[in-house]
Coordinates of C-alpha atoms and ligand atoms in Angstrom, one line a residue:
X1 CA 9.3 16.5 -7.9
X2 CA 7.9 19.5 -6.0
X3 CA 4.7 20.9 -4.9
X4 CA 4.2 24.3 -4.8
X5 CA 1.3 27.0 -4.4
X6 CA 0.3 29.0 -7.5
X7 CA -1.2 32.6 -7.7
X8 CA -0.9 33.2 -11.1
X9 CA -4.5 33.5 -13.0
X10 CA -5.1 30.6 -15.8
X11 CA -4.4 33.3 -18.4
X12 CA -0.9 34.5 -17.1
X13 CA 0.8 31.4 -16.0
X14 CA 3.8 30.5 -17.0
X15 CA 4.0 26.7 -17.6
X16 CA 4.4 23.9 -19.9
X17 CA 0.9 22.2 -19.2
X18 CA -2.5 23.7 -17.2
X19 CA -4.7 21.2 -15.5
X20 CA -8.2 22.1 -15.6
X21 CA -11.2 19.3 -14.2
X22 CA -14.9 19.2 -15.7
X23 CA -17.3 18.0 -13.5
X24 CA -20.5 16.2 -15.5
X25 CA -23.9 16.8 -15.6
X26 CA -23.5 20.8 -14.9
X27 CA -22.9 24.0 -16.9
X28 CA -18.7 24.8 -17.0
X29 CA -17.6 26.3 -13.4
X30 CA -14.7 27.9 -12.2
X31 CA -11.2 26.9 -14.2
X32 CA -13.2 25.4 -17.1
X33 CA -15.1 28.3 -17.5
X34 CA -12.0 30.4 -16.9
X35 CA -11.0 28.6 -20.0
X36 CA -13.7 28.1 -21.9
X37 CA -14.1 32.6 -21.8
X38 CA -10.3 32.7 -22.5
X39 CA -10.5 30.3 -25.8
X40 CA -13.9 31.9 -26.9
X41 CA -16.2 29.3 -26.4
X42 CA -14.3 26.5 -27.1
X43 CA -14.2 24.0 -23.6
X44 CA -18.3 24.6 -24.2
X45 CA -18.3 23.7 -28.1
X46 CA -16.0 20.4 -27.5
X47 CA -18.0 19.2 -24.7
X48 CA -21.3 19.9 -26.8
X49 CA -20.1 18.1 -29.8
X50 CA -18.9 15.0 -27.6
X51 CA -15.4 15.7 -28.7
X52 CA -14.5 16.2 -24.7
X53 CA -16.3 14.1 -22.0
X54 CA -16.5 14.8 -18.1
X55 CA -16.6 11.3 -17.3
X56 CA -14.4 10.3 -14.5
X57 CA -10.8 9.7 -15.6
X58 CA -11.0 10.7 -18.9
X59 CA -8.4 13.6 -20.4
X60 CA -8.4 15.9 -23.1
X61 CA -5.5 17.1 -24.8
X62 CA -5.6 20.9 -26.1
X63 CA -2.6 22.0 -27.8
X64 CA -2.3 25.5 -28.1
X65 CA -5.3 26.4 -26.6
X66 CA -6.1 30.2 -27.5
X67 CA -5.9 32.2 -24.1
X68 CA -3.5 30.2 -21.8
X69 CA 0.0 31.2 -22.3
X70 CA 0.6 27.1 -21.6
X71 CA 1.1 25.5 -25.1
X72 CA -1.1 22.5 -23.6
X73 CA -4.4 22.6 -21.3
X74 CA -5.4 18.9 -20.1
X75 CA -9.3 18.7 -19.6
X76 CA -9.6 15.8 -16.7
X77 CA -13.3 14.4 -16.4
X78 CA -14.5 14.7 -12.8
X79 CA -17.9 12.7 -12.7
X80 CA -20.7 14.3 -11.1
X81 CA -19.8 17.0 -8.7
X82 CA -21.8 14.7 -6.1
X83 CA -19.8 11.9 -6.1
X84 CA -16.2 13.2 -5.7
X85 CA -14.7 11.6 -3.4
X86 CA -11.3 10.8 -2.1
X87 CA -11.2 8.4 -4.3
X88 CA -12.1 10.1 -7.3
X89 CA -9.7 13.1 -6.3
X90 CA -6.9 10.7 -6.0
X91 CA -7.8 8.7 -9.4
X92 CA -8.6 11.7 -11.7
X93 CA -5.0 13.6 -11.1
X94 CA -3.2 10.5 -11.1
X95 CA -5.0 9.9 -14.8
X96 CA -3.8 13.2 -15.9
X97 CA -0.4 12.9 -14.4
X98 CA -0.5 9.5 -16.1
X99 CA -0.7 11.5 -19.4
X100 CA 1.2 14.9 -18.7
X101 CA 4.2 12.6 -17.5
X102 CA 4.3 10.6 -21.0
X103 CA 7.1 13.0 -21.9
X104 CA 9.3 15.2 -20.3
X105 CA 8.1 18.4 -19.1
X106 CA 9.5 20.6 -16.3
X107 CA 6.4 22.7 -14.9
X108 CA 2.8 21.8 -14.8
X109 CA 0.3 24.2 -13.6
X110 CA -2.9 22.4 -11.6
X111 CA -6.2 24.3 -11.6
X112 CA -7.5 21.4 -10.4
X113 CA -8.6 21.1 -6.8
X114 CA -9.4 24.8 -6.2
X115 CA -11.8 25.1 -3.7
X116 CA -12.2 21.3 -3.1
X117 CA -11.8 20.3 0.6
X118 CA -8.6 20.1 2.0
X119 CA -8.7 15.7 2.4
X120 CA -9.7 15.9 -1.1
X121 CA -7.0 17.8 -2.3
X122 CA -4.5 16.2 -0.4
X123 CA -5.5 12.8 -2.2
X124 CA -5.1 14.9 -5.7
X125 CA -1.4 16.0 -4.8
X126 CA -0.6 12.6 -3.9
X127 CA -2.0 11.1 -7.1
X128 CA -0.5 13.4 -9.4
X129 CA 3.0 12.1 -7.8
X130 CA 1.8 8.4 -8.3
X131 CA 0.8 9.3 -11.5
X132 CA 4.0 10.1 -12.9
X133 CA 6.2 7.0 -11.3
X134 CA 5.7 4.2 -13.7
X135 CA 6.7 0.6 -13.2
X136 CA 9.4 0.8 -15.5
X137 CA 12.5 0.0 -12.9
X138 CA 14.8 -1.2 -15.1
X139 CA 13.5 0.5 -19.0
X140 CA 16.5 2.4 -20.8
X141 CA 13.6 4.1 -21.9
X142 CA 11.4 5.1 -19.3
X143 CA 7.2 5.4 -20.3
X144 CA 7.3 8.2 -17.6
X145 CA 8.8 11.2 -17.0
X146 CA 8.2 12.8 -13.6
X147 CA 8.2 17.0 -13.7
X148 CA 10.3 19.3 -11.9
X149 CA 7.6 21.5 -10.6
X150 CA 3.9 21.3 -10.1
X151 CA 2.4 24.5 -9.2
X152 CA -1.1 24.1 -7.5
X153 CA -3.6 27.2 -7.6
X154 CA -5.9 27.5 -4.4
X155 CA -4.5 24.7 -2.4
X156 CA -2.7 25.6 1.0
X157 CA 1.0 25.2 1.5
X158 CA 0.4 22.4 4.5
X159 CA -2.0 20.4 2.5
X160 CA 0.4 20.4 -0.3
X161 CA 3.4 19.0 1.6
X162 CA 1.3 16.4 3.4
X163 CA 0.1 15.0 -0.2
X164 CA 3.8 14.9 -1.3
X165 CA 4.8 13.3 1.7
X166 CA 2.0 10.6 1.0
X167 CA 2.8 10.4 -2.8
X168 CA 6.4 9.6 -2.1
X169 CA 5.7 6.7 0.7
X170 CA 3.2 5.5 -1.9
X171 CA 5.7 5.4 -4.4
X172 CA 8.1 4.1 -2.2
X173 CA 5.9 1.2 -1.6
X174 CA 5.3 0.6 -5.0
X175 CA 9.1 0.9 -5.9
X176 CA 9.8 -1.8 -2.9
X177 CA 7.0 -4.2 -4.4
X178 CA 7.9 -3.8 -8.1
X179 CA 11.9 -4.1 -7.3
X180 CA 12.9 -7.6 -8.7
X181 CA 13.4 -10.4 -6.6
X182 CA 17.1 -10.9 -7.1
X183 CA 17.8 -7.9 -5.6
X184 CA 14.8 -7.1 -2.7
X185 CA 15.6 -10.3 -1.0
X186 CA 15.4 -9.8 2.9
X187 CA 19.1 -8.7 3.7
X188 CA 18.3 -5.7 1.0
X189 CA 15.1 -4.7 2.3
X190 CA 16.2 -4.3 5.9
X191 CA 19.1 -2.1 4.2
X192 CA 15.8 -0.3 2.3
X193 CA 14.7 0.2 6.0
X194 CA 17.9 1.3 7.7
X195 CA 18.0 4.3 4.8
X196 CA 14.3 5.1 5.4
X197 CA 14.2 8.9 4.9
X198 CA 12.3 10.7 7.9
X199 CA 15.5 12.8 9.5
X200 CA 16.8 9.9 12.1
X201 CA 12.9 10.2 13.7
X202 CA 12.4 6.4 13.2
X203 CA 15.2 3.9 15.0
X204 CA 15.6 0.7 13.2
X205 CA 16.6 -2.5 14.7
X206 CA 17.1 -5.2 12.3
X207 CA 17.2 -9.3 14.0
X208 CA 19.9 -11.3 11.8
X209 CA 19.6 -14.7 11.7
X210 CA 21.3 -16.1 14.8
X211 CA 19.2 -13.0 16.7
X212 CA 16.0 -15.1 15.0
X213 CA 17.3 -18.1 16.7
X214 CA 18.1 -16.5 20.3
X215 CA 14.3 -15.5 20.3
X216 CA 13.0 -18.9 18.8
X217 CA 11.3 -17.8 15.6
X218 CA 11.0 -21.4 14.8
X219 CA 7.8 -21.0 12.4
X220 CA 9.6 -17.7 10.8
X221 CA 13.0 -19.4 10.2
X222 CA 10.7 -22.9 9.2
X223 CA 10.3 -21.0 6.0
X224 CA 13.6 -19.3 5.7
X225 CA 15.7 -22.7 5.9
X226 CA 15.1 -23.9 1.6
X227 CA 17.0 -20.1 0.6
X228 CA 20.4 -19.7 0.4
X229 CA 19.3 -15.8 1.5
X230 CA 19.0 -15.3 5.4
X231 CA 15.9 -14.4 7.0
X232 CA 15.4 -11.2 8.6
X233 CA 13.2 -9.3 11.2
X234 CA 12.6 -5.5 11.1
X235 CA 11.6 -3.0 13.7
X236 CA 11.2 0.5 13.1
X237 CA 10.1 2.7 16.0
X238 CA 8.7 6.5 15.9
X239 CA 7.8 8.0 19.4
X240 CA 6.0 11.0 18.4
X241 CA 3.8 10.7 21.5
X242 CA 4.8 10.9 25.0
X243 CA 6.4 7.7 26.3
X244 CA 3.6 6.0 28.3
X245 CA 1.2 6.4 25.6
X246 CA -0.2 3.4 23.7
X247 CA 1.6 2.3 21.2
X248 CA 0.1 1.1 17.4
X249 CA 1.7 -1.9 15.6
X250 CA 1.7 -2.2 12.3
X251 CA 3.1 -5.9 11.3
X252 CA 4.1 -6.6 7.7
X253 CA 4.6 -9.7 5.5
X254 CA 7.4 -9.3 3.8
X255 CA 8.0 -12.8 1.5
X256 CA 10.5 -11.1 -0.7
X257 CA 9.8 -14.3 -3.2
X258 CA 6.9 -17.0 -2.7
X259 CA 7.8 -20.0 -5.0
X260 CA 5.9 -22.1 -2.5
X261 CA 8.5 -24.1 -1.5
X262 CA 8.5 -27.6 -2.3
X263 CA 4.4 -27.3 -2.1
X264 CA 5.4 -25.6 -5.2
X265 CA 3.7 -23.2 -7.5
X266 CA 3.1 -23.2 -11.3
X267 CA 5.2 -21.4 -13.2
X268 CA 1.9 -19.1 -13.9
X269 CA 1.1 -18.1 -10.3
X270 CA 4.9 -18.0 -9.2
X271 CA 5.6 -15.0 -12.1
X272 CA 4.3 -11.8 -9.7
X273 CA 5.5 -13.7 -6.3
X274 CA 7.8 -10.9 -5.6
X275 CA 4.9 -9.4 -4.9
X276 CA 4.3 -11.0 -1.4
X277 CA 6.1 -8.8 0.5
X278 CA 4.3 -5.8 -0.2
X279 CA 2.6 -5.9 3.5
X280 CA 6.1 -4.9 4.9
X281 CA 6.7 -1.8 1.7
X282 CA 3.3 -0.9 3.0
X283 CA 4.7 -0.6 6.4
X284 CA 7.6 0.8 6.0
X285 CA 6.4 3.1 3.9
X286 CA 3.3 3.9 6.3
X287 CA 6.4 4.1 8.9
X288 CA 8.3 7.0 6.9
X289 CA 5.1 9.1 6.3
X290 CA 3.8 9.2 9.4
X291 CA 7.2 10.3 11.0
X292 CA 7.5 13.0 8.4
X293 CA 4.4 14.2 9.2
X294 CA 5.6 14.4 12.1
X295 CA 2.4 13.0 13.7
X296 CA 1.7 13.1 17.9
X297 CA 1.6 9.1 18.1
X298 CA 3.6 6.1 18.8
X299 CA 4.1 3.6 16.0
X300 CA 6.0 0.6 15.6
X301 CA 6.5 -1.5 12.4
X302 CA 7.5 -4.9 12.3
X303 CA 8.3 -7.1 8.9
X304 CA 9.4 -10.4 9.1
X305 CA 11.6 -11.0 5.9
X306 CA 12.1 -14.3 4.3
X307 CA 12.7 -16.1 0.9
X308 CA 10.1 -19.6 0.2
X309 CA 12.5 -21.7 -1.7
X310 CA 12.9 -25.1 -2.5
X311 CA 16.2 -26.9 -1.4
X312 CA 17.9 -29.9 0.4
X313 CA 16.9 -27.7 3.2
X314 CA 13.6 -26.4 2.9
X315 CA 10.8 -27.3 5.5
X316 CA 8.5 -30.1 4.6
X317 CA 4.9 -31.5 4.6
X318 CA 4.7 -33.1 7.9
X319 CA 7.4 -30.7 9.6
X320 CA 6.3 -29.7 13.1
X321 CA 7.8 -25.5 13.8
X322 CA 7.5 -24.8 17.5
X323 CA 6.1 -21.1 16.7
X324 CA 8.4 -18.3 19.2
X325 CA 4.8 -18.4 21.8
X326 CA 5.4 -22.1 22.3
X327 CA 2.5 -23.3 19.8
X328 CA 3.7 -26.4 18.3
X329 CA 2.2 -26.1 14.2
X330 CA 2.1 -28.9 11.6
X331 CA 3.2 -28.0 7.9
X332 CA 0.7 -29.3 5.8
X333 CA 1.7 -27.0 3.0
X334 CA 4.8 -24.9 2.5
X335 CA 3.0 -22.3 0.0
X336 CA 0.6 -21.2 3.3
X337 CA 3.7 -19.6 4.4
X338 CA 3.0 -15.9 5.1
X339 CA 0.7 -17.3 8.5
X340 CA 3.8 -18.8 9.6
X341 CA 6.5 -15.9 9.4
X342 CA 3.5 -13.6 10.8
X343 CA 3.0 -15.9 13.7
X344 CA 6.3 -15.1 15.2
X345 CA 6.1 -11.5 14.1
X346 CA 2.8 -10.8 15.6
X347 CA 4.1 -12.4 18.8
X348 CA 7.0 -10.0 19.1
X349 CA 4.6 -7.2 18.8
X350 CA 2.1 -8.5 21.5
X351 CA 5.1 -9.4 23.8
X352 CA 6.5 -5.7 22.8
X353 CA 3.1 -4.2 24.6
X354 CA 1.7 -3.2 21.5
X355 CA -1.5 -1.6 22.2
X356 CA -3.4 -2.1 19.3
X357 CA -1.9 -4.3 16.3
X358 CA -2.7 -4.1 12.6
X359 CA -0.8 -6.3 10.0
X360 CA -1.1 -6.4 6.5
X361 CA -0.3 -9.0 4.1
X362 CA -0.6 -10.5 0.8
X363 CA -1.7 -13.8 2.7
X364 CA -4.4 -15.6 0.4
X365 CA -5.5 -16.3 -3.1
X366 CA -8.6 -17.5 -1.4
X367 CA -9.2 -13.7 -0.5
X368 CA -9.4 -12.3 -4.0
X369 CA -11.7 -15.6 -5.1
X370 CA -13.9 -13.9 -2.2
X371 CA -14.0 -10.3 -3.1
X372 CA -12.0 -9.6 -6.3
X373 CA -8.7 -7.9 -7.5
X374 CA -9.7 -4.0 -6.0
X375 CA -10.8 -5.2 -2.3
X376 CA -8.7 -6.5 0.8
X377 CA -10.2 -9.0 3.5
X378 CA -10.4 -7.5 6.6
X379 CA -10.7 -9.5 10.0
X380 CA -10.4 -8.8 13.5
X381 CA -11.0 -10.5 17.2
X382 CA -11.8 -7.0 18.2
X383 CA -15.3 -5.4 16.2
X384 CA -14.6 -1.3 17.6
X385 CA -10.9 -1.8 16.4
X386 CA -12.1 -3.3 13.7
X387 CA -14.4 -0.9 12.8
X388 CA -12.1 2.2 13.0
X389 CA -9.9 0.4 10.5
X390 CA -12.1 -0.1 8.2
X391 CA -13.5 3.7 8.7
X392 CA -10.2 5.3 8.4
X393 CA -9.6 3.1 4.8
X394 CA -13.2 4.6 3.9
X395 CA -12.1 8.3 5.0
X396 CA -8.8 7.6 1.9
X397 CA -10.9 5.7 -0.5
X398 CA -9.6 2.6 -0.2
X399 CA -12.0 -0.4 -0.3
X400 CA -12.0 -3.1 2.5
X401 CA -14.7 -5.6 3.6
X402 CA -15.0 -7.4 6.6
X403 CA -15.1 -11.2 6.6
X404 CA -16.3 -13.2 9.8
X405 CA -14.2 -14.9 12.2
X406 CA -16.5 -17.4 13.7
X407 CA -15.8 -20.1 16.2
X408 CA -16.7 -22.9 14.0
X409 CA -13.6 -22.3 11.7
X410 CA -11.1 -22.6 14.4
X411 CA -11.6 -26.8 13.8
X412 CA -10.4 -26.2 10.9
X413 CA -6.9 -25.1 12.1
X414 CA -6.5 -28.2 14.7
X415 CA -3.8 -30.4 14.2
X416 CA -4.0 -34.1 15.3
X417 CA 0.1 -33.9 15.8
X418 CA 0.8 -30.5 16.6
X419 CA -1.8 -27.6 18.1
X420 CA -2.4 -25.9 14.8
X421 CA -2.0 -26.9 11.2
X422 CA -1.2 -24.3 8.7
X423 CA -4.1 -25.3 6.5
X424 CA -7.7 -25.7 7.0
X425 CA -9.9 -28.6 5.9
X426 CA -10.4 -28.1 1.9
X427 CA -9.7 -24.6 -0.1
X428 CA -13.5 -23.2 0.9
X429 CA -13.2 -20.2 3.1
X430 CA -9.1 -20.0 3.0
X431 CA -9.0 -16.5 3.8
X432 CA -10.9 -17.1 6.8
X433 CA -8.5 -20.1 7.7
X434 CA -5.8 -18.5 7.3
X435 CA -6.8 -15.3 9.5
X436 CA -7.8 -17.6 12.4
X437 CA -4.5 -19.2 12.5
X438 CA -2.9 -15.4 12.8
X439 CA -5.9 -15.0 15.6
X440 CA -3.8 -17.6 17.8
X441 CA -1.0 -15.4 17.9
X442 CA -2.0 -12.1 19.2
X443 CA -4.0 -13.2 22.2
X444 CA -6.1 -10.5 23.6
X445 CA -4.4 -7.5 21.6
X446 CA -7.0 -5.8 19.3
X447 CA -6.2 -7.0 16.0
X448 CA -7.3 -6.3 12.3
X449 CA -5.6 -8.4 9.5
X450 CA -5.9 -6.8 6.0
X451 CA -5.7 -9.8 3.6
X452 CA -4.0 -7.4 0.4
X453 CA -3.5 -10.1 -1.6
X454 CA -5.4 -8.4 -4.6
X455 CA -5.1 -4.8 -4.1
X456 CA -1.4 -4.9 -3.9
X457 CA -0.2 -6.0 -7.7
X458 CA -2.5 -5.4 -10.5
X459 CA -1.7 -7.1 -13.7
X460 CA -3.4 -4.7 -16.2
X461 CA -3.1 -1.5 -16.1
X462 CA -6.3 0.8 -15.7
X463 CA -7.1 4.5 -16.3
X464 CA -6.3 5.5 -12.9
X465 CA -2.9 3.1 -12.1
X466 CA -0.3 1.7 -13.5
X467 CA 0.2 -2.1 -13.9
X468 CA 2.3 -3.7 -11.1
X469 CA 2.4 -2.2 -7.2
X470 CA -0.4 0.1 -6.4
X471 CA 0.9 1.2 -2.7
X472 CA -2.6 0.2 -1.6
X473 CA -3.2 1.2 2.0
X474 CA -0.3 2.9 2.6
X475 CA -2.8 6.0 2.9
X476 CA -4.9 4.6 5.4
X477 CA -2.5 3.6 7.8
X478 CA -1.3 7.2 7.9
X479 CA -4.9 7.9 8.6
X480 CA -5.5 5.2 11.5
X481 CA -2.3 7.4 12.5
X482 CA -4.1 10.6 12.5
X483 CA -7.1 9.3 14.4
X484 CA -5.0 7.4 17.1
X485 CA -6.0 6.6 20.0
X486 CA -9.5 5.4 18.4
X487 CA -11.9 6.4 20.7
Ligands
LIG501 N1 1.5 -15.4 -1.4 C1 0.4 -16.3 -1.5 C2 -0.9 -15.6 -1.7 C3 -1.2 -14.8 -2.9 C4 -1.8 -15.3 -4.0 C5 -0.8 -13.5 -3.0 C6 -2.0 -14.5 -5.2 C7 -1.0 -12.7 -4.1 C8 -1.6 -13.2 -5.2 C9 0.4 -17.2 -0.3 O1 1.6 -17.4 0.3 C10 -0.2 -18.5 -0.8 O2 0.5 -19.1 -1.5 N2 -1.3 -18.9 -0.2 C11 -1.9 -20.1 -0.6 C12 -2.5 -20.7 0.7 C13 -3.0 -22.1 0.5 C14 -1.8 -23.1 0.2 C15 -3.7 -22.6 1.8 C16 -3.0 -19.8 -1.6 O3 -3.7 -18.8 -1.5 O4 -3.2 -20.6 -2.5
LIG502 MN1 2.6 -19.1 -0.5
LIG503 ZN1 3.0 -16.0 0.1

């Protein structure tokens, strides 16, 4: 699907659909009164009679609207004028392209984001592309039908192919995420990242099994030994920056299925468990856009890749993993997995000279008992880091909220056998628990875990998204990309 600028006047255009927004609370402006002069009234005479209503997300269908040459005008509701933000941007053209897409149309004409700023129109171009990929995989008949062509009026060329490059990590992400697990399991994904498309600008180096056991990933290849499908560790490296400048980590969990091993799930909580390796999509998709935007940093991703399987030869309660720093850790539970392939990973990055380190991962149900399906836990040893983080998600619209890392929790994490246990004491506070056993592996690094255990896979769908992967905080990566080095 392309992006392209628009000059044509709402009248004159040539297209199968024209987009127009409605902001609420306030007489029609711009496109909508474009419209509503070119149709004699008629934008003004719906909204009066309720028939059409501003409110954020909601669309309106015109067909053969008098005055446009388009045989369909959308109306998308805006919500007060006041309160768009990126957010809202992002939300209300993925709605419409939501609806546009449900059948096959080659050009759509956006009147949209005329005159918005240029982060807020960026966040509409990349909605309207999530908008129109569906979860669908594997449909004959697909429920979405992405356009050839989407012409945007009064939105610069630049801003247009950085949205598209956005839209298509996001949607790569969600594609990696809502790929079944029979065929992402972690041989497939590293093949995902060999093929990542950003014009040979990021090298990937992929660690096989025996390479895993040459660099003692013992907690890693702990979890990896019940699958009959090898483990795997991914390292993709963009130098955009010059060579002695710092470099960012990003560190993924990439659990290609979570069955919890012979700690084992019910059948319930197990069906959206090829979900859990949607911290490494969100890398590697975070990986491709910010090397096709070509941006002046240094990033390095690294996913560790593994199957939790129950088997003859899985790891077991009681099992002691000597993690790849030396830490000796007790398995107290093979379901609290993701700590232990993240333990090793993080480790690689620290030893690497990573400057800064962020790692994402679907880590704890605990997590979305704390703050819900729409919000990721955010924790950090380091509070400026931390706090640049969690600014950059705020500058894309994408919610986190900090949970404390006090001292007292560590107790919770001691083993009497081994130096750490991979559970705390009781299910109370398990997100925290589980991001203080991650804090024993990155030493003095600055570190921000993003717990994206609910934001990743959403059962239902809503207005805005589609059921399945959202691509959640794929965007803000890119962004902590655009502000690096924090200040
Ligand atoms: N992958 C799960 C966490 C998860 C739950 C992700 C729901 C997405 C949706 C993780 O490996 C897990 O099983 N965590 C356990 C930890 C517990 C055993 C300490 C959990 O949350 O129950
Ligand atoms: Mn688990
Ligand atoms: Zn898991």
């Amino acid at each position: 699907m392309k992006h392209e600028a628009l000059s044509a006047p709402l009248t004159e255009v040539e297209a199968d659909a024209v987009v127009v927004g409605l902001y609420a609370g306030e007489p029609l402006s711009g496109a909508a009164s474009r419209l509503n002069e070119a149709s004699g009234g008629l934008v003004a005479d719906l909204i009066e009679s309720g028939e059409v209503s501003a409110k954020l997300g909601d669309v309106a269908t015109l067909l053969a609207c008098p005055g446009v040459r388009a045989r369909l005008a959308l109306l998308v509701g805006l919500g007060e004028r006041a309160g768009l933000t990126a957010t809202a941007a992002y939300q209300a053209a993925n709605g419409a392209a939501r609806k546009l897409a449900e059948r096959s149309r080659s050009r759509i004409a956006c009147f949209l984001a005329e005159g918005w700023e240029p982060r807020l129109q960026e966040a509409a171009v990349c909605g309207l592309s999530v908008g129109c990929q569906g979860q669908d995989l594997y449909r004959s008949e697909k429920k979405r039908h992405p356009f050839a062509q989407v012409a945007w009026h009064g939105v610069p060329a630049d801003v247009l192919a950085s949205g598209q490059i956005l839209g298509e990590s996001v949607n790569l992400a969600r594609r990696l995420v809502n790929e079944p697990p029979d065929r992402m399991y972690p041989a497939a994904f590293a093949e995902q990242a060999r093929q990542l498309d950003a014009g040979g600008s990021v090298q990937v180096e992929v660690w096989d099994e025996q390479k895993l056991r040459d660099e003692r990933c013992g907690c890693l290849l702990g979890v990896a030994q019940g699958s009959d499908q090898p483990p795997r560790l991914v390292i993709m490296r963009y130098q955009g920056g010059n060579p002695q400048a710092p470099t960012l980590a990003l560190v993924g969990k990439g659990v290609t299925f979570d069955s919890g091993g012979l700690s084992l799930k019910p059948s319930e909580g197990m069906q959206t468990m090829k979900c859990d390796m949607a911290g490494a999509a969100t890398v590697l998709a975070a990986l491709q856009a910010i090397a096709r935007l070509r941006l002046p940093v240094n990033v390095t991703g690294y996913v560790g890749l593994v199957e939790n399987m129950v088997s003859g030869r899985s790891f077991k309660l009681g099992d002691v993993l000597v993690a790849r720093s030396g830490k000796t850790v007790e398995v107290l539970n093979t379901d609290a997995e993701g700590r232990l392939v993240l333990a090793d990973v993080l480790d690689v990055a620290v030893q690497q000279q990573a400057s800064r380190i962020i790692d994402l991962a679907t880590l704890t149900g605990a997590c979305v008992v704390a703050l819900g399906n729409d919000v990721a836990g955010l924790m950090s040893n380091h509070q400026a880091w931390c706090d640049s983080v969690r600014s950059a998600a705020d500058r894309c619209g994408e919610l986190a909220w900090q949970l404390p890392m006090f001292k007292l929790y560590d107790e919770q994490i001691r083993s009497e056998v081994a130096d750490l246990k991979n559970i705390g004491e009781g299910r109370w506070g398990g997100a925290i628990t589980a991001g203080k056993f991650l804090e024993a592996f990155v030493g003095t690094t600055p570190w921000a875990h993003i717990d994206i255990a609910g934001p990743a896979f959403v059962e239902k769908p809503r207005p805005w998204t589609d059921a399945g992967a959202t691509g959640a905080f794929v965007r803000t990566l890119v962004e902590v990309a655009r502000a690096w080095p924090p200040a």
